[in-house]
Amino acid sequence: MINDEELRMQMENDLRRLKEKLKETPDDPLPLMALRMKYPFNSSSDSLKSLLLHDDYDLQTLSSLLLAEYHSWNRKHQK
């Protein structure tokens, strides 16, 4: 079983790759859709895209926020 810090680091790496893809092709929805399928979360994809493209947060902070969203989504949908 993967612990939260390992999962957060994995998310950070995935966000880094996503950020690079978004800079190359910002209108391609597939990379964001793939991330949502891997880590379901409650926030909008557009919000995440905006945060990544405008460097509003460093990737460590953003991955921590994504981890919290991911846990929240899982708790909500397990019921």
PDB file of C-alpha atoms in Angstrom:
ATOM      1  CA  MET A   1       0.000   0.000   0.000  1.00  0.00           C
ATOM      2  CA  ILE A   2       1.348   3.399  -0.979  1.00  0.00           C
ATOM      3  CA  ASN A   3       1.535   6.045   1.756  1.00  0.00           C
ATOM      4  CA  ASP A   4       0.384   9.641   1.368  1.00  0.00           C
ATOM      5  CA  GLU A   5       3.860  11.109   0.861  1.00  0.00           C
ATOM      6  CA  GLU A   6       4.684   8.635  -1.909  1.00  0.00           C
ATOM      7  CA  LEU A   7       1.335   9.348  -3.537  1.00  0.00           C
ATOM      8  CA  ARG A   8       1.904  13.102  -3.237  1.00  0.00           C
ATOM      9  CA  MET A   9       5.333  12.763  -4.878  1.00  0.00           C
ATOM     10  CA  GLN A  10       3.802  10.671  -7.669  1.00  0.00           C
ATOM     11  CA  MET A  11       1.147  13.364  -8.144  1.00  0.00           C
ATOM     12  CA  GLU A  12       3.835  16.057  -8.187  1.00  0.00           C
ATOM     13  CA  ASN A  13       5.678  14.224 -10.966  1.00  0.00           C
ATOM     14  CA  ASP A  14       2.439  13.754 -12.909  1.00  0.00           C
ATOM     15  CA  LEU A  15       1.626  17.460 -12.476  1.00  0.00           C
ATOM     16  CA  ARG A  16       5.105  18.373 -13.739  1.00  0.00           C
ATOM     17  CA  ARG A  17       4.563  16.293 -16.884  1.00  0.00           C
ATOM     18  CA  LEU A  18       1.068  17.731 -17.317  1.00  0.00           C
ATOM     19  CA  LYS A  19       2.403  21.268 -16.985  1.00  0.00           C
ATOM     20  CA  GLU A  20       4.934  20.606 -19.755  1.00  0.00           C
ATOM     21  CA  LYS A  21       2.229  19.156 -22.010  1.00  0.00           C
ATOM     22  CA  LEU A  22      -0.086  22.099 -21.339  1.00  0.00           C
ATOM     23  CA  LYS A  23       2.632  24.564 -22.281  1.00  0.00           C
ATOM     24  CA  GLU A  24       3.117  22.742 -25.590  1.00  0.00           C
ATOM     25  CA  THR A  25      -0.581  22.257 -26.406  1.00  0.00           C
ATOM     26  CA  PRO A  26      -2.797  24.212 -23.982  1.00  0.00           C
ATOM     27  CA  ASP A  27      -6.032  23.400 -25.831  1.00  0.00           C
ATOM     28  CA  ASP A  28      -5.605  19.611 -25.750  1.00  0.00           C
ATOM     29  CA  PRO A  29      -8.053  18.262 -23.108  1.00  0.00           C
ATOM     30  CA  LEU A  30      -6.648  14.715 -23.061  1.00  0.00           C
ATOM     31  CA  PRO A  31      -3.769  15.203 -20.579  1.00  0.00           C
ATOM     32  CA  LEU A  32      -6.129  16.746 -18.010  1.00  0.00           C
ATOM     33  CA  MET A  33      -8.692  14.017 -18.597  1.00  0.00           C
ATOM     34  CA  ALA A  34      -6.021  11.374 -18.055  1.00  0.00           C
ATOM     35  CA  LEU A  35      -4.991  12.979 -14.769  1.00  0.00           C
ATOM     36  CA  ARG A  36      -8.640  13.101 -13.614  1.00  0.00           C
ATOM     37  CA  MET A  37      -9.032   9.414 -14.420  1.00  0.00           C
ATOM     38  CA  LYS A  38      -5.894   8.543 -12.463  1.00  0.00           C
ATOM     39  CA  TYR A  39      -6.678  10.843  -9.511  1.00  0.00           C
ATOM     40  CA  PRO A  40     -10.371  11.781  -9.353  1.00  0.00           C
ATOM     41  CA  PHE A  41     -10.901  15.137  -7.632  1.00  0.00           C
ATOM     42  CA  ASN A  42     -13.712  17.594  -6.978  1.00  0.00           C
ATOM     43  CA  SER A  43     -12.291  20.820  -8.443  1.00  0.00           C
ATOM     44  CA  SER A  44     -12.724  21.748 -12.068  1.00  0.00           C
ATOM     45  CA  SER A  45     -10.109  20.798 -14.624  1.00  0.00           C
ATOM     46  CA  ASP A  46     -10.074  24.403 -15.817  1.00  0.00           C
ATOM     47  CA  SER A  47      -9.039  25.567 -12.350  1.00  0.00           C
ATOM     48  CA  LEU A  48      -6.169  23.104 -12.222  1.00  0.00           C
ATOM     49  CA  LYS A  49      -5.112  24.031 -15.749  1.00  0.00           C
ATOM     50  CA  SER A  50      -5.092  27.720 -14.834  1.00  0.00           C
ATOM     51  CA  LEU A  51      -3.042  27.089 -11.696  1.00  0.00           C
ATOM     52  CA  LEU A  52      -0.475  25.106 -13.668  1.00  0.00           C
ATOM     53  CA  LEU A  53      -0.189  27.518 -16.582  1.00  0.00           C
ATOM     54  CA  HIS A  54       0.068  30.647 -14.436  1.00  0.00           C
ATOM     55  CA  ASP A  55       2.470  29.214 -11.840  1.00  0.00           C
ATOM     56  CA  ASP A  56       0.105  30.223  -9.028  1.00  0.00           C
ATOM     57  CA  TYR A  57       1.521  27.508  -6.762  1.00  0.00           C
ATOM     58  CA  ASP A  58       4.707  25.467  -6.710  1.00  0.00           C
ATOM     59  CA  LEU A  59       4.184  21.836  -7.670  1.00  0.00           C
ATOM     60  CA  GLN A  60       4.720  20.537  -4.133  1.00  0.00           C
ATOM     61  CA  THR A  61       1.909  22.723  -2.805  1.00  0.00           C
ATOM     62  CA  LEU A  62      -0.331  21.912  -5.749  1.00  0.00           C
ATOM     63  CA  SER A  63       0.262  18.174  -5.341  1.00  0.00           C
ATOM     64  CA  SER A  64      -0.638  18.464  -1.639  1.00  0.00           C
ATOM     65  CA  LEU A  65      -3.878  20.206  -2.574  1.00  0.00           C
ATOM     66  CA  LEU A  66      -4.593  17.553  -5.206  1.00  0.00           C
ATOM     67  CA  LEU A  67      -3.961  14.802  -2.644  1.00  0.00           C
ATOM     68  CA  ALA A  68      -6.486  16.383  -0.262  1.00  0.00           C
ATOM     69  CA  GLU A  69      -9.025  16.670  -3.108  1.00  0.00           C
ATOM     70  CA  TYR A  70      -8.370  13.058  -4.090  1.00  0.00           C
ATOM     71  CA  HIS A  71      -9.006  11.824  -0.525  1.00  0.00           C
ATOM     72  CA  SER A  72     -12.142  13.964  -0.286  1.00  0.00           C
ATOM     73  CA  TRP A  73     -13.464  12.580  -3.581  1.00  0.00           C
ATOM     74  CA  ASN A  74     -12.767   9.001  -2.454  1.00  0.00           C
ATOM     75  CA  ARG A  75     -14.558   9.478   0.888  1.00  0.00           C
ATOM     76  CA  LYS A  76     -17.530  11.081  -0.841  1.00  0.00           C
ATOM     77  CA  HIS A  77     -17.896   8.289  -3.414  1.00  0.00           C
ATOM     78  CA  GLN A  78     -17.315   5.309  -1.117  1.00  0.00           C
ATOM     79  CA  LYS A  79     -20.656   5.835   0.605  1.00  0.00           C
TER      80      LYS A  79
END
